[in-house]
PDB file of C-alpha atoms in Angstrom:
ATOM      1  CA  MET A 132      47.704  38.035 -60.697  1.00  0.00           C
ATOM      2  CA  PRO A 133      47.176  34.721 -58.863  1.00  0.00           C
ATOM      3  CA  ALA A 134      49.546  34.060 -56.004  1.00  0.00           C
ATOM      4  CA  ARG A 135      50.755  30.710 -57.438  1.00  0.00           C
ATOM      5  CA  LEU A 136      51.666  32.257 -60.774  1.00  0.00           C
ATOM      6  CA  PHE A 137      53.411  35.182 -59.062  1.00  0.00           C
ATOM      7  CA  HIS A 138      55.585  32.884 -56.929  1.00  0.00           C
ATOM      8  CA  PHE A 139      56.319  30.756 -59.977  1.00  0.00           C
ATOM      9  CA  LEU A 140      57.558  33.756 -61.998  1.00  0.00           C
ATOM     10  CA  LEU A 141      59.565  34.924 -59.018  1.00  0.00           C
ATOM     11  CA  LEU A 142      61.205  31.508 -58.825  1.00  0.00           C
ATOM     12  CA  LEU A 143      62.165  31.635 -62.495  1.00  0.00           C
ATOM     13  CA  THR A 144      63.912  34.987 -62.063  1.00  0.00           C
ATOM     14  CA  THR A 145      65.900  33.882 -59.021  1.00  0.00           C
ATOM     15  CA  LEU A 146      67.071  30.445 -60.145  1.00  0.00           C
ATOM     16  CA  SER A 147      70.367  29.954 -61.882  1.00  0.00           C
ATOM     17  CA  THR A 148      70.805  27.547 -64.767  1.00  0.00           C
ATOM     18  CA  SER A 149      71.984  24.701 -62.559  1.00  0.00           C
ATOM     19  CA  GLU A 150      69.259  25.326 -60.008  1.00  0.00           C
ATOM     20  CA  PHE A 151      66.654  25.359 -62.804  1.00  0.00           C
ATOM     21  CA  ALA A 152      67.831  21.934 -63.926  1.00  0.00           C
ATOM     22  CA  HIS A 153      67.382  20.561 -60.399  1.00  0.00           C
ATOM     23  CA  ALA A 154      64.041  22.240 -59.756  1.00  0.00           C
ATOM     24  CA  PHE A 155      62.264  21.202 -62.941  1.00  0.00           C
ATOM     25  CA  ILE A 156      61.916  18.032 -64.977  1.00  0.00           C
ATOM     26  CA  VAL A 157      61.810  18.894 -68.680  1.00  0.00           C
ATOM     27  CA  ARG A 158      60.318  16.426 -71.185  1.00  0.00           C
ATOM     28  CA  PRO A 159      61.141  17.679 -74.680  1.00  0.00           C
ATOM     29  CA  ALA A 160      59.415  14.802 -76.472  1.00  0.00           C
ATOM     30  CA  SER A 161      56.030  15.412 -74.860  1.00  0.00           C
ATOM     31  CA  GLY A 162      56.291  19.171 -74.377  1.00  0.00           C
ATOM     32  CA  LEU A 163      55.820  18.903 -70.582  1.00  0.00           C
ATOM     33  CA  ILE A 164      57.591  20.895 -67.881  1.00  0.00           C
ATOM     34  CA  THR A 165      56.989  19.389 -64.441  1.00  0.00           C
ATOM     35  CA  LEU A 166      58.075  20.920 -61.167  1.00  0.00           C
ATOM     36  CA  ASP A 167      60.100  18.527 -59.075  1.00  0.00           C
ATOM     37  CA  PRO A 168      57.862  17.724 -56.082  1.00  0.00           C
ATOM     38  CA  THR A 169      60.870  17.934 -53.753  1.00  0.00           C
ATOM     39  CA  TYR A 170      61.630  21.526 -54.755  1.00  0.00           C
ATOM     40  CA  PRO A 171      59.998  23.075 -52.768  1.00  0.00           C
ATOM     41  CA  PRO A 172      57.728  20.410 -51.195  1.00  0.00           C
ATOM     42  CA  SER A 173      54.831  22.780 -50.527  1.00  0.00           C
ATOM     43  CA  TRP A 174      54.261  23.523 -54.219  1.00  0.00           C
ATOM     44  CA  GLY A 175      52.253  21.217 -56.442  1.00  0.00           C
ATOM     45  CA  ILE A 176      52.562  23.045 -59.755  1.00  0.00           C
ATOM     46  CA  ARG A 177      52.467  21.088 -62.977  1.00  0.00           C
ATOM     47  CA  LEU A 178      52.514  22.969 -66.254  1.00  0.00           C
ATOM     48  CA  ARG A 179      51.722  21.864 -69.768  1.00  0.00           C
ATOM     49  CA  SER A 180      53.235  23.803 -72.594  1.00  0.00           C
ATOM     50  CA  VAL A 181      51.431  24.252 -75.907  1.00  0.00           C
ATOM     51  CA  PRO A 182      52.283  21.336 -78.241  1.00  0.00           C
ATOM     52  CA  ARG A 183      54.566  22.311 -81.064  1.00  0.00           C
ATOM     53  CA  SER A 184      52.689  22.646 -84.334  1.00  0.00           C
ATOM     54  CA  THR A 185      53.805  20.842 -87.424  1.00  0.00           C
ATOM     55  CA  THR A 186      56.168  23.029 -89.385  1.00  0.00           C
ATOM     56  CA  GLU A 187      56.232  23.209 -93.123  1.00  0.00           C
ATOM     57  CA  GLY A 188      57.969  20.162 -94.436  1.00  0.00           C
ATOM     58  CA  GLY A 189      58.096  18.568 -90.976  1.00  0.00           C
ATOM     59  CA  ASP A 190      57.258  15.013 -90.057  1.00  0.00           C
ATOM     60  CA  GLU A 191      53.592  14.688 -88.966  1.00  0.00           C
ATOM     61  CA  SER A 192      54.211  11.289 -87.428  1.00  0.00           C
ATOM     62  CA  GLU A 193      56.487  12.830 -84.804  1.00  0.00           C
ATOM     63  CA  ASN A 194      53.726  15.258 -83.844  1.00  0.00           C
ATOM     64  CA  GLU A 195      51.231  12.401 -83.522  1.00  0.00           C
ATOM     65  CA  ASN A 196      53.622  10.487 -81.285  1.00  0.00           C
ATOM     66  CA  GLU A 197      53.968  13.536 -79.064  1.00  0.00           C
ATOM     67  CA  ASN A 198      50.188  13.807 -78.748  1.00  0.00           C
ATOM     68  CA  GLU A 199      49.978  10.136 -77.799  1.00  0.00           C
ATOM     69  CA  ASN A 200      52.608  10.690 -75.130  1.00  0.00           C
ATOM     70  CA  ASP A 201      50.589  13.608 -73.805  1.00  0.00           C
ATOM     71  CA  GLU A 202      47.511  11.405 -73.527  1.00  0.00           C
ATOM     72  CA  ASN A 203      49.507   8.744 -71.695  1.00  0.00           C
ATOM     73  CA  ASP A 204      50.789  11.372 -69.283  1.00  0.00           C
ATOM     74  CA  ASP A 205      47.209  12.500 -68.649  1.00  0.00           C
ATOM     75  CA  ASP A 206      46.447   8.996 -67.414  1.00  0.00           C
ATOM     76  CA  ASP A 207      48.757   9.648 -64.472  1.00  0.00           C
ATOM     77  CA  LEU A 208      46.689  12.630 -63.380  1.00  0.00           C
ATOM     78  CA  PRO A 209      44.121  12.067 -60.622  1.00  0.00           C
ATOM     79  CA  PRO A 210      40.487  11.959 -61.838  1.00  0.00           C
ATOM     80  CA  LEU A 211      38.638  15.244 -61.713  1.00  0.00           C
ATOM     81  CA  GLU A 212      35.450  15.705 -59.730  1.00  0.00           C
ATOM     82  CA  SER A 213      33.535  16.215 -62.964  1.00  0.00           C
ATOM     83  CA  ASP A 214      34.596  12.739 -64.147  1.00  0.00           C
ATOM     84  CA  GLU A 215      33.382  11.157 -60.921  1.00  0.00           C
ATOM     85  CA  LEU A 216      30.098  13.026 -61.221  1.00  0.00           C
ATOM     86  CA  PHE A 217      29.716  11.852 -64.816  1.00  0.00           C
ATOM     87  CA  LEU A 218      30.337   8.217 -63.830  1.00  0.00           C
ATOM     88  CA  GLU A 219      27.864   8.463 -60.993  1.00  0.00           C
ATOM     89  CA  ARG A 220      25.217   9.870 -63.319  1.00  0.00           C
ATOM     90  CA  PHE A 221      25.957   7.118 -65.831  1.00  0.00           C
ATOM     91  CA  ARG A 222      25.580   4.395 -63.186  1.00  0.00           C
ATOM     92  CA  ARG A 223      22.281   5.800 -61.993  1.00  0.00           C
ATOM     93  CA  ARG A 224      20.918   6.057 -65.534  1.00  0.00           C
ATOM     94  CA  ARG A 225      22.066   2.521 -66.304  1.00  0.00           C
ATOM     95  CA  ASN A 226      20.361   1.209 -63.174  1.00  0.00           C
ATOM     96  CA  ARG A 227      17.122   2.994 -64.077  1.00  0.00           C
ATOM     97  CA  VAL A 228      17.142   1.512 -67.570  1.00  0.00           C
ATOM     98  CA  ALA A 229      17.893  -1.971 -66.213  1.00  0.00           C
ATOM     99  CA  SER A 230      15.061  -1.653 -63.695  1.00  0.00           C
ATOM    100  CA  SER A 231      12.589  -0.568 -66.376  1.00  0.00           C
ATOM    101  CA  ILE A 232      13.594  -3.505 -68.587  1.00  0.00           C
ATOM    102  CA  ASP A 233      13.132  -5.911 -65.663  1.00  0.00           C
ATOM    103  CA  ILE A 234       9.656  -4.500 -65.064  1.00  0.00           C
ATOM    104  CA  VAL A 235       8.695  -5.016 -68.715  1.00  0.00           C
ATOM    105  CA  ARG A 236      10.176  -8.518 -68.691  1.00  0.00           C
ATOM    106  CA  SER A 237       8.175  -9.438 -65.594  1.00  0.00           C
ATOM    107  CA  THR A 238       4.926  -8.667 -67.428  1.00  0.00           C
ATOM    108  CA  ARG A 239       5.796 -10.817 -70.451  1.00  0.00           C
ATOM    109  CA  PRO A 240       5.587 -14.600 -70.742  1.00  0.00           C
ATOM    110  CA  PRO A 241       6.641 -17.090 -69.655  1.00  0.00           C
ATOM    111  CA  SER A 242       4.838 -16.367 -66.413  1.00  0.00           C
ATOM    112  CA  PRO A 243       2.774 -18.579 -64.118  1.00  0.00           C
ATOM    113  CA  HIS A 244       0.461 -15.603 -63.566  1.00  0.00           C
ATOM    114  CA  ILE A 245      -0.773 -15.738 -67.187  1.00  0.00           C
ATOM    115  CA  ASP A 246      -3.318 -18.537 -67.092  1.00  0.00           C
ATOM    116  CA  ASP A 247      -4.998 -18.082 -70.480  1.00  0.00           C
ATOM    117  CA  PRO A 248      -3.035 -19.396 -73.505  1.00  0.00           C
ATOM    118  CA  ARG A 249      -4.636 -16.631 -75.582  1.00  0.00           C
ATOM    119  CA  ASP A 250      -2.903 -13.995 -73.449  1.00  0.00           C
ATOM    120  CA  VAL A 251       0.413 -15.790 -73.951  1.00  0.00           C
ATOM    121  CA  VAL A 252       0.007 -15.850 -77.732  1.00  0.00           C
ATOM    122  CA  SER A 253      -1.095 -12.206 -77.783  1.00  0.00           C
ATOM    123  CA  ALA A 254       1.964 -11.190 -75.767  1.00  0.00           C
ATOM    124  CA  ILE A 255       4.269 -13.057 -78.170  1.00  0.00           C
ATOM    125  CA  LEU A 256       2.676 -11.459 -81.235  1.00  0.00           C
ATOM    126  CA  ASP A 257       2.791  -8.006 -79.618  1.00  0.00           C
ATOM    127  CA  GLY A 258       6.469  -8.512 -78.877  1.00  0.00           C
ATOM    128  CA  LEU A 259       7.159  -9.495 -82.483  1.00  0.00           C
ATOM    129  CA  ARG A 260       5.334  -6.418 -83.791  1.00  0.00           C
ATOM    130  CA  CYS A 261       7.982  -4.237 -82.112  1.00  0.00           C
ATOM    131  CA  PRO A 262      10.799  -6.726 -81.574  1.00  0.00           C
ATOM    132  CA  HIS A 263      13.441  -4.141 -80.642  1.00  0.00           C
ATOM    133  CA  SER A 264      11.584  -2.450 -77.807  1.00  0.00           C
ATOM    134  CA  PRO A 265      12.608  -1.797 -75.083  1.00  0.00           C
ATOM    135  CA  VAL A 266      15.950  -3.370 -76.093  1.00  0.00           C
ATOM    136  CA  PRO A 267      17.134  -4.901 -79.384  1.00  0.00           C
ATOM    137  CA  TYR A 268      15.749  -8.392 -80.171  1.00  0.00           C
ATOM    138  CA  PHE A 269      13.551  -8.334 -77.067  1.00  0.00           C
ATOM    139  CA  GLY A 270      10.524  -9.647 -78.990  1.00  0.00           C
ATOM    140  CA  TYR A 271      12.485 -12.624 -80.290  1.00  0.00           C
ATOM    141  CA  GLU A 272      13.707 -13.301 -76.773  1.00  0.00           C
ATOM    142  CA  VAL A 273      10.086 -13.520 -75.609  1.00  0.00           C
ATOM    143  CA  LEU A 274       9.313 -16.022 -78.377  1.00  0.00           C
ATOM    144  CA  TYR A 275      12.397 -18.119 -77.668  1.00  0.00           C
ATOM    145  CA  MET A 276      12.099 -18.145 -73.887  1.00  0.00           C
ATOM    146  CA  THR A 277       8.365 -18.949 -74.077  1.00  0.00           C
ATOM    147  CA  SER A 278       9.109 -22.164 -75.949  1.00  0.00           C
ATOM    148  CA  THR A 279       9.583 -25.694 -74.761  1.00  0.00           C
ATOM    149  CA  THR A 280      12.931 -27.401 -75.122  1.00  0.00           C
ATOM    150  CA  ARG A 281      11.696 -29.224 -78.206  1.00  0.00           C
ATOM    151  CA  TRP A 282      10.509 -26.040 -79.919  1.00  0.00           C
ATOM    152  CA  GLN A 283      13.684 -24.198 -78.970  1.00  0.00           C
ATOM    153  CA  GLU A 284      15.614 -26.897 -80.807  1.00  0.00           C
ATOM    154  CA  VAL A 285      13.432 -26.285 -83.869  1.00  0.00           C
ATOM    155  CA  LEU A 286      14.152 -22.538 -83.683  1.00  0.00           C
ATOM    156  CA  ARG A 287      17.881 -23.137 -83.276  1.00  0.00           C
ATOM    157  CA  ARG A 288      17.908 -25.542 -86.174  1.00  0.00           C
ATOM    158  CA  SER A 289      16.051 -22.991 -88.314  1.00  0.00           C
ATOM    159  CA  VAL A 290      18.934 -20.514 -87.986  1.00  0.00           C
ATOM    160  CA  GLY A 291      21.699 -23.106 -88.193  1.00  0.00           C
ATOM    161  CA  ALA A 292      22.610 -23.036 -84.498  1.00  0.00           C
ATOM    162  CA  SER A 293      23.871 -26.101 -82.684  1.00  0.00           C
ATOM    163  CA  THR A 294      21.183 -28.232 -81.084  1.00  0.00           C
ATOM    164  CA  THR A 295      23.420 -30.778 -79.368  1.00  0.00           C
ATOM    165  CA  THR A 296      26.475 -30.749 -77.155  1.00  0.00           C
ATOM    166  CA  THR A 297      29.975 -31.003 -78.569  1.00  0.00           C
ATOM    167  CA  THR A 298      32.874 -33.042 -77.212  1.00  0.00           C
ATOM    168  CA  THR A 299      36.316 -31.424 -77.182  1.00  0.00           C
ATOM    169  CA  THR A 300      39.677 -33.086 -76.597  1.00  0.00           C
ATOM    170  CA  THR A 301      42.308 -31.265 -74.536  1.00  0.00           C
ATOM    171  CA  MET A 302      45.925 -32.142 -73.703  1.00  0.00           C
ATOM    172  CA  THR A 303      47.472 -31.291 -70.341  1.00  0.00           C
ATOM    173  CA  ASN A 304      50.953 -32.518 -69.370  1.00  0.00           C
ATOM    174  CA  ALA A 305      51.007 -35.040 -72.202  1.00  0.00           C
ATOM    175  CA  THR A 306      47.722 -36.582 -71.059  1.00  0.00           C
ATOM    176  CA  TYR A 307      44.542 -36.419 -73.056  1.00  0.00           C
ATOM    177  CA  GLY A 308      41.146 -35.705 -71.621  1.00  0.00           C
ATOM    178  CA  THR A 309      37.688 -35.122 -73.033  1.00  0.00           C
ATOM    179  CA  SER A 310      35.145 -32.600 -71.879  1.00  0.00           C
ATOM    180  CA  THR A 311      31.600 -32.007 -73.061  1.00  0.00           C
ATOM    181  CA  THR A 312      30.403 -28.404 -73.374  1.00  0.00           C
ATOM    182  CA  THR A 313      27.246 -26.798 -74.701  1.00  0.00           C
ATOM    183  CA  THR A 314      27.902 -24.231 -77.430  1.00  0.00           C
ATOM    184  CA  VAL A 315      24.403 -22.740 -77.710  1.00  0.00           C
ATOM    185  CA  ASP A 316      24.120 -19.052 -76.819  1.00  0.00           C
ATOM    186  CA  ASP A 317      20.510 -17.950 -76.366  1.00  0.00           C
ATOM    187  CA  GLY A 318      21.365 -14.335 -77.150  1.00  0.00           C
ATOM    188  CA  LEU A 319      23.020 -15.254 -80.441  1.00  0.00           C
ATOM    189  CA  VAL A 320      20.074 -17.466 -81.353  1.00  0.00           C
ATOM    190  CA  CYS A 321      17.625 -14.592 -80.771  1.00  0.00           C
ATOM    191  CA  ARG A 322      19.710 -12.224 -82.895  1.00  0.00           C
ATOM    192  CA  ALA A 323      20.032 -14.783 -85.681  1.00  0.00           C
ATOM    193  CA  LEU A 324      16.316 -15.480 -85.498  1.00  0.00           C
ATOM    194  CA  GLY A 325      15.555 -11.782 -85.801  1.00  0.00           C
ATOM    195  CA  SER A 326      17.927 -11.299 -88.742  1.00  0.00           C
ATOM    196  CA  SER A 327      16.309 -14.231 -90.551  1.00  0.00           C
ATOM    197  CA  ILE A 328      12.699 -13.200 -89.992  1.00  0.00           C
ATOM    198  CA  GLU A 329      13.340  -9.560 -90.940  1.00  0.00           C
ATOM    199  CA  ARG A 330      14.872 -10.418 -94.291  1.00  0.00           C
ATOM    200  CA  PRO A 331      12.925  -9.062 -97.267  1.00  0.00           C
ATOM    201  CA  GLY A 332      10.721 -11.715 -98.838  1.00  0.00           C
ATOM    202  CA  ASN A 333      10.543 -13.904 -95.748  1.00  0.00           C
ATOM    203  CA  GLN A 334       6.982 -15.098 -95.259  1.00  0.00           C
ATOM    204  CA  PHE A 335       7.189 -14.686 -91.486  1.00  0.00           C
ATOM    205  CA  LYS A 336       8.200 -11.036 -91.835  1.00  0.00           C
ATOM    206  CA  ILE A 337       4.499 -10.229 -91.694  1.00  0.00           C
ATOM    207  CA  LEU A 338       4.784 -10.651 -87.911  1.00  0.00           C
ATOM    208  CA  VAL A 339       7.318  -7.836 -87.609  1.00  0.00           C
ATOM    209  CA  ARG A 340       6.687  -4.133 -88.002  1.00  0.00           C
ATOM    210  CA  SER A 341       9.793  -2.683 -89.635  1.00  0.00           C
ATOM    211  CA  GLY A 342      10.010   0.749 -88.065  1.00  0.00           C
ATOM    212  CA  MET A 343       6.528   1.783 -89.175  1.00  0.00           C
ATOM    213  CA  ASN A 344       4.348   4.274 -87.336  1.00  0.00           C
ATOM    214  CA  VAL A 345       1.143   2.789 -85.995  1.00  0.00           C
ATOM    215  CA  ASP A 346      -0.691   6.111 -86.201  1.00  0.00           C
ATOM    216  CA  SER A 347      -0.004   6.382 -89.910  1.00  0.00           C
ATOM    217  CA  GLU A 348      -1.605   3.038 -90.744  1.00  0.00           C
ATOM    218  CA  SER A 349      -5.118   4.475 -90.952  1.00  0.00           C
ATOM    219  CA  SER A 350      -3.940   7.289 -93.231  1.00  0.00           C
ATOM    220  CA  SER A 351      -2.574   4.997 -95.949  1.00  0.00           C
ATOM    221  CA  SER A 352      -3.607   5.803 -99.461  1.00  0.00           C
ATOM    222  CA  SER A 353      -6.217   3.657-101.162  1.00  0.00           C
ATOM    223  CA  SER A 354      -3.843   2.731-103.971  1.00  0.00           C
ATOM    224  CA  SER A 355      -1.188   1.356-101.623  1.00  0.00           C
ATOM    225  CA  SER A 356      -3.824  -0.446 -99.589  1.00  0.00           C
ATOM    226  CA  SER A 357      -5.274  -2.201-102.609  1.00  0.00           C
ATOM    227  CA  SER A 358      -1.871  -3.240-103.879  1.00  0.00           C
ATOM    228  CA  ASN A 359      -0.813  -4.703-100.533  1.00  0.00           C
ATOM    229  CA  SER A 360      -4.114  -6.131 -99.374  1.00  0.00           C
ATOM    230  CA  ALA A 361      -3.430  -9.521-100.907  1.00  0.00           C
ATOM    231  CA  ASN A 362      -0.094 -10.016 -99.145  1.00  0.00           C
ATOM    232  CA  GLY A 363      -0.491  -7.799 -96.085  1.00  0.00           C
ATOM    233  CA  ILE A 364       1.901  -5.152 -94.888  1.00  0.00           C
ATOM    234  CA  ASP A 365       4.452  -6.148 -92.290  1.00  0.00           C
ATOM    235  CA  GLY A 366       3.052  -5.716 -88.808  1.00  0.00           C
ATOM    236  CA  ARG A 367      -0.321  -4.346 -90.009  1.00  0.00           C
ATOM    237  CA  TYR A 368      -2.441  -7.367 -89.333  1.00  0.00           C
ATOM    238  CA  VAL A 369      -5.362  -7.913 -87.006  1.00  0.00           C
ATOM    239  CA  VAL A 370      -5.392 -10.973 -84.751  1.00  0.00           C
ATOM    240  CA  GLU A 371      -8.623 -12.912 -84.609  1.00  0.00           C
ATOM    241  CA  TYR A 372      -9.377 -15.801 -82.245  1.00  0.00           C
ATOM    242  CA  PRO A 373     -12.337 -17.756 -83.642  1.00  0.00           C
ATOM    243  CA  HIS A 374     -12.504 -20.091 -80.632  1.00  0.00           C
ATOM    244  CA  ASP A 375     -11.324 -20.326 -77.069  1.00  0.00           C
ATOM    245  CA  ALA A 376      -8.260 -22.349 -76.268  1.00  0.00           C
ATOM    246  CA  LEU A 377      -8.851 -26.097 -76.219  1.00  0.00           C
ATOM    247  CA  ASP A 378      -7.523 -27.290 -72.871  1.00  0.00           C
ATOM    248  CA  TYR A 379      -6.869 -31.035 -72.723  1.00  0.00           C
ATOM    249  CA  TYR A 380      -6.481 -30.912 -68.916  1.00  0.00           C
ATOM    250  CA  ASP A 381      -3.261 -32.869 -69.120  1.00  0.00           C
ATOM    251  CA  GLY A 382      -0.898 -29.915 -69.167  1.00  0.00           C
ATOM    252  CA  SER A 383      -1.398 -29.213 -72.873  1.00  0.00           C
ATOM    253  CA  ALA A 384      -3.698 -27.017 -74.948  1.00  0.00           C
ATOM    254  CA  TRP A 385      -4.288 -25.921 -78.534  1.00  0.00           C
ATOM    255  CA  LEU A 386      -5.252 -22.480 -79.810  1.00  0.00           C
ATOM    256  CA  GLU A 387      -6.065 -21.153 -83.280  1.00  0.00           C
ATOM    257  CA  CYS A 388      -5.580 -17.558 -84.345  1.00  0.00           C
ATOM    258  CA  ARG A 389      -6.046 -15.864 -87.696  1.00  0.00           C
ATOM    259  CA  LEU A 390      -4.144 -12.945 -89.141  1.00  0.00           C
ATOM    260  CA  ARG A 391      -6.269 -10.613 -91.250  1.00  0.00           C
ATOM    261  CA  ASP A 392      -5.337  -7.558 -93.249  1.00  0.00           C
ATOM    262  CA  GLY A 393      -6.049  -4.419 -91.264  1.00  0.00           C
ATOM    263  CA  VAL A 394      -7.545  -2.627 -94.283  1.00  0.00           C
ATOM    264  CA  SER A 395      -9.210  -5.178 -96.538  1.00  0.00           C
ATOM    265  CA  ASP A 396      -9.933  -7.814 -93.858  1.00  0.00           C
ATOM    266  CA  ALA A 397      -8.442 -10.440 -96.180  1.00  0.00           C
ATOM    267  CA  LEU A 398      -7.287 -13.656 -94.536  1.00  0.00           C
ATOM    268  CA  LEU A 399      -3.486 -13.696 -94.520  1.00  0.00           C
ATOM    269  CA  ALA A 400      -2.503 -16.717 -92.416  1.00  0.00           C
ATOM    270  CA  VAL A 401      -3.880 -19.170 -89.888  1.00  0.00           C
ATOM    271  CA  LEU A 402      -1.717 -20.198 -86.950  1.00  0.00           C
ATOM    272  CA  GLY A 403      -2.270 -23.193 -84.708  1.00  0.00           C
ATOM    273  CA  TRP A 404      -0.446 -22.978 -81.387  1.00  0.00           C
ATOM    274  CA  SER A 405       0.377 -26.149 -79.446  1.00  0.00           C
ATOM    275  CA  MET A 406       0.890 -25.177 -75.805  1.00  0.00           C
ATOM    276  CA  LYS A 407       2.324 -27.039 -72.817  1.00  0.00           C
ATOM    277  CA  ARG A 408       2.619 -26.106 -69.167  1.00  0.00           C
ATOM    278  CA  ARG A 409       6.055 -25.835 -67.631  1.00  0.00           C
ATOM    279  CA  ASP A 410       6.700 -28.487 -65.018  1.00  0.00           C
ATOM    280  CA  ASP A 411       8.090 -26.313 -62.239  1.00  0.00           C
ATOM    281  CA  ASP A 412       5.556 -23.449 -62.130  1.00  0.00           C
ATOM    282  CA  GLY A 413       2.835 -24.316 -64.671  1.00  0.00           C
ATOM    283  CA  ALA A 414       3.564 -21.423 -67.046  1.00  0.00           C
ATOM    284  CA  TRP A 415       2.297 -21.906 -70.599  1.00  0.00           C
ATOM    285  CA  LEU A 416       4.981 -22.526 -73.236  1.00  0.00           C
ATOM    286  CA  VAL A 417       4.821 -22.901 -77.015  1.00  0.00           C
ATOM    287  CA  ASP A 418       5.468 -26.472 -78.137  1.00  0.00           C
ATOM    288  CA  GLY A 419       4.702 -26.019 -81.835  1.00  0.00           C
ATOM    289  CA  ILE A 420       3.237 -23.650 -84.435  1.00  0.00           C
ATOM    290  CA  ASP A 421       1.251 -24.776 -87.477  1.00  0.00           C
ATOM    291  CA  TRP A 422       1.415 -22.073 -90.150  1.00  0.00           C
ATOM    292  CA  GLN A 423      -0.998 -22.018 -93.082  1.00  0.00           C
ATOM    293  CA  ASP A 424      -0.412 -19.124 -95.468  1.00  0.00           C
ATOM    294  CA  PHE A 425      -3.167 -17.760 -97.722  1.00  0.00           C
ATOM    295  CA  ARG A 426      -1.275 -14.910 -99.393  1.00  0.00           C
ATOM    296  CA  GLU A 427      -0.756 -14.854-103.128  1.00  0.00           C
ATOM    297  CA  ASP A 428       3.034 -14.891-102.965  1.00  0.00           C
ATOM    298  CA  TYR A 429       3.179 -18.014-100.809  1.00  0.00           C
ATOM    299  CA  ARG A 430       1.727 -21.427-101.418  1.00  0.00           C
ATOM    300  CA  PRO A 431      -1.234 -22.270 -99.158  1.00  0.00           C
ATOM    301  CA  GLY A 432      -1.201 -25.012 -96.595  1.00  0.00           C
ATOM    302  CA  ILE A 433       2.337 -24.384 -95.298  1.00  0.00           C
ATOM    303  CA  GLY A 434       2.847 -26.266 -92.045  1.00  0.00           C
ATOM    304  CA  ARG A 435       5.285 -26.363 -89.178  1.00  0.00           C
ATOM    305  CA  GLU A 436       8.119 -27.712 -91.330  1.00  0.00           C
ATOM    306  CA  GLU A 437       8.511 -24.234 -92.819  1.00  0.00           C
ATOM    307  CA  TRP A 438       9.926 -22.976 -89.533  1.00  0.00           C
ATOM    308  CA  GLU A 439      12.896 -25.230 -90.115  1.00  0.00           C
ATOM    309  CA  ARG A 440      13.440 -23.546 -93.504  1.00  0.00           C
ATOM    310  CA  ILE A 441      13.075 -20.036 -92.150  1.00  0.00           C
ATOM    311  CA  CYS A 442      16.400 -19.034 -93.656  1.00  0.00           C
ATOM    312  CA  GLY A 443      15.534 -20.435 -97.072  1.00  0.00           C
TER     313      GLY A 443
END
């Protein structure tokens, strides 16, 4: 028998009723019996009795309140070593994930180290193929952050986000004052952009692979391939660059790319990318996208104005 338990039982047999009341603090509501720390000072025993079970015909709400009181009492207990070890492991894992995301983000545009506009466009399209890797909406973040201020306004307007600042009126000590604040949240815009593009029937959904396995693309049946060859399957396109980027040597360039069906080689859409260099570091940014759709379900010759009706 442990020494602490032996001394505790010995104390119970030697105490009188009055001494018991002074030595212990009894909490009937929570089912706790706590030894008074001043009696004796060298002991640090704290016991928890088994919670009373709900009797037949009893009130279950009283039992729930007792359990809540028990949980509140547990908050007063010092943290265990296992909890500290768990938190330390969680912090290390979180830091590793954050570091890996930063490494991936450093290899994506916008970056002054990517000098060819074709590499910028390829990185954007690759990010949209798997937009939620390594974190949710990461591909849409790449598209949004690799855009000029003008094109970001077009993307915000396409999802109904605010494109201008708002003026608010506040009252302090009976005096009125106005303050101008910007209400645009880039994270919310990226999430709204992703929700809009991934909607069924959206013509730009072809850019996004919706949880499909790349390895299974080549094993598709001939019947499904023939039925989808005219419209393309989401994310299963092949990018073709018929020409090199046209650099105007004034900080702007233009690039054409074509999306073809990966099975039938049918032309799905033609995209014209207007690019501009960023002023501070010269990184290439998207300043406009001309979209011409050649699929049966969408009218041909659709231009950049369709981006503003992306939710329609």
